[in-house]
mmCIF file of C-alpha atoms and ligand atoms in Angstrom:
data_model
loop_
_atom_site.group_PDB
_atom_site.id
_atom_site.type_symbol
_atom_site.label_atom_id
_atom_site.label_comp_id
_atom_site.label_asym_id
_atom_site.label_seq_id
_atom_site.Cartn_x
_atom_site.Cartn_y
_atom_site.Cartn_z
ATOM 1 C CA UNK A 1 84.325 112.162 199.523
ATOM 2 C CA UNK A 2 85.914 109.646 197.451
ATOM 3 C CA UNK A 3 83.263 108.198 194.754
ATOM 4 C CA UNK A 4 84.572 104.784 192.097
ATOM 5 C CA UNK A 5 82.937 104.851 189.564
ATOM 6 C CA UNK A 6 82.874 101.626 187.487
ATOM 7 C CA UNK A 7 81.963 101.601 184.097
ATOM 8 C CA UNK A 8 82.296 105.494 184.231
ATOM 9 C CA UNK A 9 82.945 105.375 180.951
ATOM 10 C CA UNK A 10 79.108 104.471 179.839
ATOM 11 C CA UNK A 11 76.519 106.340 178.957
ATOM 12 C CA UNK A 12 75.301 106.729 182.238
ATOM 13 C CA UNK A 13 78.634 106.317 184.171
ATOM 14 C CA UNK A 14 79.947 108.927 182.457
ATOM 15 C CA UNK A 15 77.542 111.525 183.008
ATOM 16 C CA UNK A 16 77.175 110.400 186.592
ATOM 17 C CA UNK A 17 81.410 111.305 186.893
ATOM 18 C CA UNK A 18 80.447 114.518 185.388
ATOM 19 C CA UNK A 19 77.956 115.614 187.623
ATOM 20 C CA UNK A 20 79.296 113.865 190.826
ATOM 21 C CA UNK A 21 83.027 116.144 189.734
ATOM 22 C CA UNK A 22 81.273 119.471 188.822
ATOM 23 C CA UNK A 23 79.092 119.789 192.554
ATOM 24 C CA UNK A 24 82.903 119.395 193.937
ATOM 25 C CA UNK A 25 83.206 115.425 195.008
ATOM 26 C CA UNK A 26 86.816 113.218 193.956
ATOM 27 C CA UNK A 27 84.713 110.808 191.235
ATOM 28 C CA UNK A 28 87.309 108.543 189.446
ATOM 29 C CA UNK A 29 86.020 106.826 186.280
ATOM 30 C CA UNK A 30 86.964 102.919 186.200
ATOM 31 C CA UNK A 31 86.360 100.264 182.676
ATOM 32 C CA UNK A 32 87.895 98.284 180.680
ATOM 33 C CA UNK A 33 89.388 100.773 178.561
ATOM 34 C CA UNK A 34 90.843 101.943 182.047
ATOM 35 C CA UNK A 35 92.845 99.116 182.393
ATOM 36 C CA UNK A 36 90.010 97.772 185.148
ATOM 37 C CA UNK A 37 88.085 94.462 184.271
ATOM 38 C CA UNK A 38 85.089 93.470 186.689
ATOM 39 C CA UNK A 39 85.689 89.839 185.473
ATOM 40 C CA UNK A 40 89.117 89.099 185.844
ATOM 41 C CA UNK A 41 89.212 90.995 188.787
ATOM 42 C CA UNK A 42 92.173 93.167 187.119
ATOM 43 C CA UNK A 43 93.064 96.531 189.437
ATOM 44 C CA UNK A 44 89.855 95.927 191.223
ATOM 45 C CA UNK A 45 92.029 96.567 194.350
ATOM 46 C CA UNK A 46 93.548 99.310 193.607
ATOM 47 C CA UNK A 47 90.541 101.114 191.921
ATOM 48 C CA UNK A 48 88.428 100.616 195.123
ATOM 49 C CA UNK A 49 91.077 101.388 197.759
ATOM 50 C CA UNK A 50 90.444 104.693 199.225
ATOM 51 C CA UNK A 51 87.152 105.345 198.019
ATOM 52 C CA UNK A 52 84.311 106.103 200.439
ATOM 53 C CA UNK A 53 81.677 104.778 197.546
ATOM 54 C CA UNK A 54 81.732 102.631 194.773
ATOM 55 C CA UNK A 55 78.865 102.917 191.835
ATOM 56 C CA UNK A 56 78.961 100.031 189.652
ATOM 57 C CA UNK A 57 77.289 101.034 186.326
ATOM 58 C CA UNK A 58 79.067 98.479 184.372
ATOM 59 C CA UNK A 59 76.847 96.031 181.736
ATOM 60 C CA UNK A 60 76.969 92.568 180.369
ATOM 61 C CA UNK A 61 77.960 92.948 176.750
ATOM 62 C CA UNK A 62 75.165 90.837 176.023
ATOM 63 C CA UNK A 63 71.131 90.689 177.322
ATOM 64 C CA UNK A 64 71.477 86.736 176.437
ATOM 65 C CA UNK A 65 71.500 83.307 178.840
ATOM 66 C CA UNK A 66 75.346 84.761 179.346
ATOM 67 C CA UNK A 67 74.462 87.980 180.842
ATOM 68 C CA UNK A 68 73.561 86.407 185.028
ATOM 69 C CA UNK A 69 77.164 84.946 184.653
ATOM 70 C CA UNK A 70 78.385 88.755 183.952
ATOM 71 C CA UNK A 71 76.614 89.984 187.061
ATOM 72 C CA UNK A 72 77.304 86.731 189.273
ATOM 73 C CA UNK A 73 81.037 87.120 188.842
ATOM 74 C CA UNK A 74 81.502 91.233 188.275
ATOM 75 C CA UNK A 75 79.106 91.757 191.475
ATOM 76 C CA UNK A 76 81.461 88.907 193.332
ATOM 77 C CA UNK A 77 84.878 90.410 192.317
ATOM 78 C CA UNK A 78 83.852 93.614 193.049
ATOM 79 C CA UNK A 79 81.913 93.419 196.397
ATOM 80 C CA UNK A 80 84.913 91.586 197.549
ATOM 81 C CA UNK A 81 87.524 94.214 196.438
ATOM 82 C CA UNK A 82 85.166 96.972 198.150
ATOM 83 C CA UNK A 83 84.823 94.873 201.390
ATOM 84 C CA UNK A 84 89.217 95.018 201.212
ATOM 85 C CA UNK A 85 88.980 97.868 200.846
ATOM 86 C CA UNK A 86 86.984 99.866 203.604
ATOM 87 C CA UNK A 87 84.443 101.027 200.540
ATOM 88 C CA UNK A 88 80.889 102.240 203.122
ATOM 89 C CA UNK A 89 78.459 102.355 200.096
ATOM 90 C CA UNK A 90 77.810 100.241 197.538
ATOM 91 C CA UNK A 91 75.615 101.707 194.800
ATOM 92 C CA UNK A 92 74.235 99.667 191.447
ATOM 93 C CA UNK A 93 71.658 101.090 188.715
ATOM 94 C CA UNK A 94 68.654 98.179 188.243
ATOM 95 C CA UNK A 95 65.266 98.297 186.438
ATOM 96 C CA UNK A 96 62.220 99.059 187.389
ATOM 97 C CA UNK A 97 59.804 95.993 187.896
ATOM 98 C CA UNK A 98 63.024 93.721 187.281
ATOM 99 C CA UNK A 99 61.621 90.795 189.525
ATOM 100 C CA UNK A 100 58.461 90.580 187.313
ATOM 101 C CA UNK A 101 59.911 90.032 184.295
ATOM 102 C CA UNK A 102 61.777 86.570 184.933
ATOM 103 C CA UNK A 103 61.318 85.497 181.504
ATOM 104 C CA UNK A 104 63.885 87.736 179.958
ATOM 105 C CA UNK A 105 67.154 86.545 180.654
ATOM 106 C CA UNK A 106 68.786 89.876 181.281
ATOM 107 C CA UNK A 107 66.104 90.928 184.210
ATOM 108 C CA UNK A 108 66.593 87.793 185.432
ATOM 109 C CA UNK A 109 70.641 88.826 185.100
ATOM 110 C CA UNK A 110 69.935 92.351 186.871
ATOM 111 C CA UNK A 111 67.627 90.528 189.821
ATOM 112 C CA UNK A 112 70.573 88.303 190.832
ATOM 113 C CA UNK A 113 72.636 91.490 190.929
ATOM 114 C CA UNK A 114 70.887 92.772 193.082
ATOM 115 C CA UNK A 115 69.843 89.617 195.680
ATOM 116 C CA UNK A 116 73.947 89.654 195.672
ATOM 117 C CA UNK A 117 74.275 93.058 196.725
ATOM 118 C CA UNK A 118 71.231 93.009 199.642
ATOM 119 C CA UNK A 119 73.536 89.831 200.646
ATOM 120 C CA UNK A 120 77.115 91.225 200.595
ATOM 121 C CA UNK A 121 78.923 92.932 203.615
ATOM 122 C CA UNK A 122 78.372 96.384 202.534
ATOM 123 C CA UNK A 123 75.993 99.453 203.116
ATOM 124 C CA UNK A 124 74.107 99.692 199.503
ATOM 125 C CA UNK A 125 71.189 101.499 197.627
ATOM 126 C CA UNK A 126 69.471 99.993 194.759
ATOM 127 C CA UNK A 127 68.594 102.871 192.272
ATOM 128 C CA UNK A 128 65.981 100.974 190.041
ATOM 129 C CA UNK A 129 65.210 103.161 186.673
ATOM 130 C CA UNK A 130 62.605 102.743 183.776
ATOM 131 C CA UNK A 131 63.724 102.219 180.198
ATOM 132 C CA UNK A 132 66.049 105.028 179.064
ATOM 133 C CA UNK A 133 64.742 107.278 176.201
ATOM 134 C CA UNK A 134 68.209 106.812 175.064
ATOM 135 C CA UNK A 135 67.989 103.024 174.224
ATOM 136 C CA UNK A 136 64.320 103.620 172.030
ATOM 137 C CA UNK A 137 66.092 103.925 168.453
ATOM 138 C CA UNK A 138 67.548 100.392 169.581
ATOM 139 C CA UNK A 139 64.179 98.763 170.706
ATOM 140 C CA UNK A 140 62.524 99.629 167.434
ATOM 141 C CA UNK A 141 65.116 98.474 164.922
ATOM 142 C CA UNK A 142 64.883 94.983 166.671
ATOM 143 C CA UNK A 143 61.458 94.493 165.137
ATOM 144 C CA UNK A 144 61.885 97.063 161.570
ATOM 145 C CA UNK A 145 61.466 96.429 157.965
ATOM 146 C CA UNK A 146 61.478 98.608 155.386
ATOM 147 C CA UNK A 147 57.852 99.784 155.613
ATOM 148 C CA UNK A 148 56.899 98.698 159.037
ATOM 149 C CA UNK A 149 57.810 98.506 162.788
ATOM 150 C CA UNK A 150 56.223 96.024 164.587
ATOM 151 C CA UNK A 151 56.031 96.592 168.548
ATOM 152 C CA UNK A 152 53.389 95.627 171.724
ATOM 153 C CA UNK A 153 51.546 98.198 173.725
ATOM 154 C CA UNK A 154 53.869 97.227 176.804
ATOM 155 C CA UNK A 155 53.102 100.169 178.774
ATOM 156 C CA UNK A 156 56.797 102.033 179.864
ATOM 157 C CA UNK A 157 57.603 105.248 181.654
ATOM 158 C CA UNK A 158 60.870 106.664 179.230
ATOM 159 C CA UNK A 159 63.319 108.377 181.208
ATOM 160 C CA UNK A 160 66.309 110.475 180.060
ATOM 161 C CA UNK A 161 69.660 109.564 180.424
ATOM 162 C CA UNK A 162 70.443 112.724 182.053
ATOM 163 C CA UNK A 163 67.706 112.454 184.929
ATOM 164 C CA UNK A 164 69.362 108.761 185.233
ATOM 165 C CA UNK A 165 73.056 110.232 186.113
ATOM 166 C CA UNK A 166 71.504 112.905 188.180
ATOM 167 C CA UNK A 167 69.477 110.540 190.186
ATOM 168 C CA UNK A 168 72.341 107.718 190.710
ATOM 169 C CA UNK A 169 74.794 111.015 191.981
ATOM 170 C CA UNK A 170 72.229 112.094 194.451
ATOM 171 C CA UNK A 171 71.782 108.470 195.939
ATOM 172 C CA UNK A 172 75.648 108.212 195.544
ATOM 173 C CA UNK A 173 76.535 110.960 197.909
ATOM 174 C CA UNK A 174 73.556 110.001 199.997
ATOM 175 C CA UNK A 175 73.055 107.520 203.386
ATOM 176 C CA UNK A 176 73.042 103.984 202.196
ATOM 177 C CA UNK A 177 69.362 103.117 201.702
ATOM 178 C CA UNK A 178 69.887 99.679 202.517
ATOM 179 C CA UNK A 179 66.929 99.150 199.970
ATOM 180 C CA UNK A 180 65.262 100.299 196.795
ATOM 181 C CA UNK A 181 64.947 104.078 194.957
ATOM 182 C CA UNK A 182 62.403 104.063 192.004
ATOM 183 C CA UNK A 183 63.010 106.764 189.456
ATOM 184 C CA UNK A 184 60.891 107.139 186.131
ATOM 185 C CA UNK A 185 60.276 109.911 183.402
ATOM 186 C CA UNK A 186 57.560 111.716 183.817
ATOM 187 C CA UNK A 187 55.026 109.942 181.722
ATOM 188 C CA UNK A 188 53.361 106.454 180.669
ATOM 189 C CA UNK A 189 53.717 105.609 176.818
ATOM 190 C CA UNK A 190 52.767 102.236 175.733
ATOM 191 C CA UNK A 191 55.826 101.188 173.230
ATOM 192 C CA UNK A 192 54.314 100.977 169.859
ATOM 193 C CA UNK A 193 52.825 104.984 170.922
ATOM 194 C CA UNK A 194 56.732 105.680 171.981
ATOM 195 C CA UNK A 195 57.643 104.296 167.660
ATOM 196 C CA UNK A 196 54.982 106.649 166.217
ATOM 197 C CA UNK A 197 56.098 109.554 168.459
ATOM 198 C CA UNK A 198 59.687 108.661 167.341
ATOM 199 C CA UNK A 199 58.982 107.923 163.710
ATOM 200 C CA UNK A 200 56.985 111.228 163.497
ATOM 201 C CA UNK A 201 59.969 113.284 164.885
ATOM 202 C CA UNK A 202 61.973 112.059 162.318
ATOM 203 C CA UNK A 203 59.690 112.374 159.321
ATOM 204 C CA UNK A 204 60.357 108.757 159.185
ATOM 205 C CA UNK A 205 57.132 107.559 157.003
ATOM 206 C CA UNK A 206 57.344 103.852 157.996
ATOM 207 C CA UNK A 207 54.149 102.555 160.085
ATOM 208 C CA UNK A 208 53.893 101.203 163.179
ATOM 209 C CA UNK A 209 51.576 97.896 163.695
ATOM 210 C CA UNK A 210 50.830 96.982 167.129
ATOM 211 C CA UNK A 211 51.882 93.797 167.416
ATOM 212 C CA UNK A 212 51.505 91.942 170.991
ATOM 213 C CA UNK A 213 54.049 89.505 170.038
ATOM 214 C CA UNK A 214 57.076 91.646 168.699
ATOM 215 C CA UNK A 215 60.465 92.136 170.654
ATOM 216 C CA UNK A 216 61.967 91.345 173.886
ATOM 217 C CA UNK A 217 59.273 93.354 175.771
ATOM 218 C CA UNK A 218 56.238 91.087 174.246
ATOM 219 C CA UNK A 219 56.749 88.972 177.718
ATOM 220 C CA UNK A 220 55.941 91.508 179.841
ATOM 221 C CA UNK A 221 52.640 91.471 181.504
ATOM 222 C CA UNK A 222 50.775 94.247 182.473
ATOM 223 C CA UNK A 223 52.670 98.011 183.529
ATOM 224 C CA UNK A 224 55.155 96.015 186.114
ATOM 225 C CA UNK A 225 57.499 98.363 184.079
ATOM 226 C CA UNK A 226 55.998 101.366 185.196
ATOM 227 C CA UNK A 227 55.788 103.081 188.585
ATOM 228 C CA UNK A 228 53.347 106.586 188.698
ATOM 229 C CA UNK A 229 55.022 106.509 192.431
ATOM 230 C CA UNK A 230 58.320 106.559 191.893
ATOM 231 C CA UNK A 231 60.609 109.460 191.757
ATOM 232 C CA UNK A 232 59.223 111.198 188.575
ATOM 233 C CA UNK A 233 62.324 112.948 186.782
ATOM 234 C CA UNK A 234 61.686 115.953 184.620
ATOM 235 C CA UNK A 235 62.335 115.362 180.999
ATOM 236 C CA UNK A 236 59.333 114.633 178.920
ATOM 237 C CA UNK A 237 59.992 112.105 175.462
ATOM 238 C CA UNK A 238 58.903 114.745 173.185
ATOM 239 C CA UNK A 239 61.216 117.271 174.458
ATOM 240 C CA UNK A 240 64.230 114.754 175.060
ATOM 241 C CA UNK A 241 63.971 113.904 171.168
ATOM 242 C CA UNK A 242 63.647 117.664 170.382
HETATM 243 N N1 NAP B 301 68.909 100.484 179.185
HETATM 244 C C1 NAP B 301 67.989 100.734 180.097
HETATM 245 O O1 NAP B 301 66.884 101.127 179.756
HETATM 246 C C2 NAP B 301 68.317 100.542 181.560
HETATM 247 C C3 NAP B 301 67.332 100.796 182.502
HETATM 248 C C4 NAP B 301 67.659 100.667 183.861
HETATM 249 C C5 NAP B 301 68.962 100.299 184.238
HETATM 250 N N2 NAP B 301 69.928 100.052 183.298
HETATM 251 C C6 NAP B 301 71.289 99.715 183.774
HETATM 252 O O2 NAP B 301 72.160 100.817 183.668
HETATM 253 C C7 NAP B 301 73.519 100.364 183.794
HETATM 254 C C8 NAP B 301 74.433 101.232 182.931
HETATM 255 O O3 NAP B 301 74.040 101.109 181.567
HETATM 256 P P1 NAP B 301 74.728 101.967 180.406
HETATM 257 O O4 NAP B 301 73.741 102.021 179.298
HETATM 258 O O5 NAP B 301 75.317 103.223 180.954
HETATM 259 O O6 NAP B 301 75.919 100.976 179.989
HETATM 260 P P2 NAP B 301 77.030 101.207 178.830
HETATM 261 O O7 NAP B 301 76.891 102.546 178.197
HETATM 262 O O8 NAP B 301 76.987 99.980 177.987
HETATM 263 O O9 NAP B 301 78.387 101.228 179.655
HETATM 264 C C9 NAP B 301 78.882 100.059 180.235
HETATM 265 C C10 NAP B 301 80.139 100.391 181.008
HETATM 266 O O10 NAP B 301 80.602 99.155 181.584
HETATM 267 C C11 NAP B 301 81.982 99.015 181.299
HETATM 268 N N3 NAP B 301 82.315 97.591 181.254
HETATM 269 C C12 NAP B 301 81.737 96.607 180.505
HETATM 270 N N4 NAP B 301 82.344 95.423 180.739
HETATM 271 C C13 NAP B 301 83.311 95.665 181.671
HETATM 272 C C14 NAP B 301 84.289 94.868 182.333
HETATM 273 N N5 NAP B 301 84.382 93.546 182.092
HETATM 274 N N6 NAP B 301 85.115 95.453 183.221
HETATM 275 C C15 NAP B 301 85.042 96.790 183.464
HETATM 276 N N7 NAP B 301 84.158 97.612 182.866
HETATM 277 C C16 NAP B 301 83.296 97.052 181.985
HETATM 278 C C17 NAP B 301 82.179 99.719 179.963
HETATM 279 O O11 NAP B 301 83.542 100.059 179.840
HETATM 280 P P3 NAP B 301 84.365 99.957 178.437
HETATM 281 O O12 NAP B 301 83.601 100.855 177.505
HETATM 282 O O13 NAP B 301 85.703 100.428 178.787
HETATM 283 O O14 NAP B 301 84.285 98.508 178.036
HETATM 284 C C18 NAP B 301 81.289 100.953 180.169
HETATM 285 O O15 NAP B 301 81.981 101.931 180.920
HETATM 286 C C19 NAP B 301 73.476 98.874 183.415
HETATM 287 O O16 NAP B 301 73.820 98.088 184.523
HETATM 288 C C20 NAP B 301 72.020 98.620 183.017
HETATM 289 O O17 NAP B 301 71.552 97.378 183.434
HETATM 290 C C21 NAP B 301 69.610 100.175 181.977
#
């Protein structure tokens, strides 16, 4: 089996070409720094030709009012170069509770993704994860000073980068589910409980205030980012930042 991966070269693609080569399957890693550009459409063809799947993993390089335009035309250059080119499963990597959140422009970006997919020609599975452990050190500086770090009790299920990759190769290899996976890590932090955890680990002696109104994940209402359901990976936070 032939596997395309697109934006292998992330931090999930790449890990997801790693395990997808090691159990034995042809996975060929496709970017930018490939010479393949989802926007300009540049050796879309001829990265998607032959391949039995294609797992887009690429990102907008922004989470702004441009990011919808990044999945509107990557998802449309792609799915079309697939289509050419025989391609029987379409896989993306979304977020869990994306549809809930339409006041952030980015879930707003990743919900259009995936409408265009469930639209498109081709056999597909949605693999929808919670917030990667991963991308914590980057949710707290947006809201740091020197002394403090301001961040809501949004309630989120951290899940490990690893447990992503392994996940999206599994679905990869898989039938088409034609629909929606869930995976999550294995527990339910609120965020300002995930900065003390983190600050602790690293003897970093700054506080954390709970603040309902700090960040990009003040907007969210409820634990629409959280899923006790879902496939529940293994990694725990403590041990991931151990
Ligand atoms: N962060 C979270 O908590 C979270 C949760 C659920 C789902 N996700 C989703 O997970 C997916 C993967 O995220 P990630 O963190 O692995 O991303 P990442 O590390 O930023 O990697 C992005 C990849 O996309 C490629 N890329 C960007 N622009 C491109 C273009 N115009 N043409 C071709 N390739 C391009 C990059 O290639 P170059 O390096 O060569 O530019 C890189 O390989 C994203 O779709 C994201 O929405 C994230």
């Amino acid at each position: 089996m032939k596997i395309a991966v697109i934006g292998g070269t992330g931090l999930i693609g790449s890990q997801v070409v790693r395990n997808l080569t090691a159990a034995g399957y042809e996975a060929v890693p496709h970017s930018k720094s490939t010479g393949v550009d989802v926007i300009s459409g540049q050796g879309l063809q001829e990265a998607t030709a032959g391949a039995d799947v294609v797992v887009n993993l690429t990102n907008s390089p922004t989470f702004d009012e441009a990011s919808p335009g990044f999945f509107q035309t990557s998802m449309d250059n792609l799915l079309a170069a697939a289509h050419k080119g025989g391609v029987g499963h379409f896989v993306i990597l979304s977020i869990v509770g994306v549809d809930q959140v339409p006041e952030l422009d980015y879930y707003r970006a990743k919900a259009l993704q995936e409408k265009i997919l469930a639209a498109g020609p081709i056999p597909y599975s949605i693999v929808r994860a919670t917030q990667f452990m991963d991308f914590m050190d980057a949710v707290l500086s947006w809201t740091a000073d020197a002394d403090t770090v301001r961040l809501p009790a949004t309630p989120i299920q951290p899940i490990a980068s690893g447990d992503v990759a392994a996940a999206v190769a599994e679905v990869a290899v898989g039938a088409p589910l034609n629909g929606i996976r869930n995976i999550a890590g294995p527990e339910v932090l609120t965020l300002d409980e995930v900065g003390r955890i983190t600050l602790a680990h690293k003897g970093d002696h700054r506080t954390v205030t709970t603040d309902p109104t700090a960040g990009m994940f003040a907007v969210v209402k409820g634990d629409v980012l959280t899923d006790t359901d879902a496939h529940l990976a293994p990694t725990r936070y403590t041990d991931w930042l151990s």
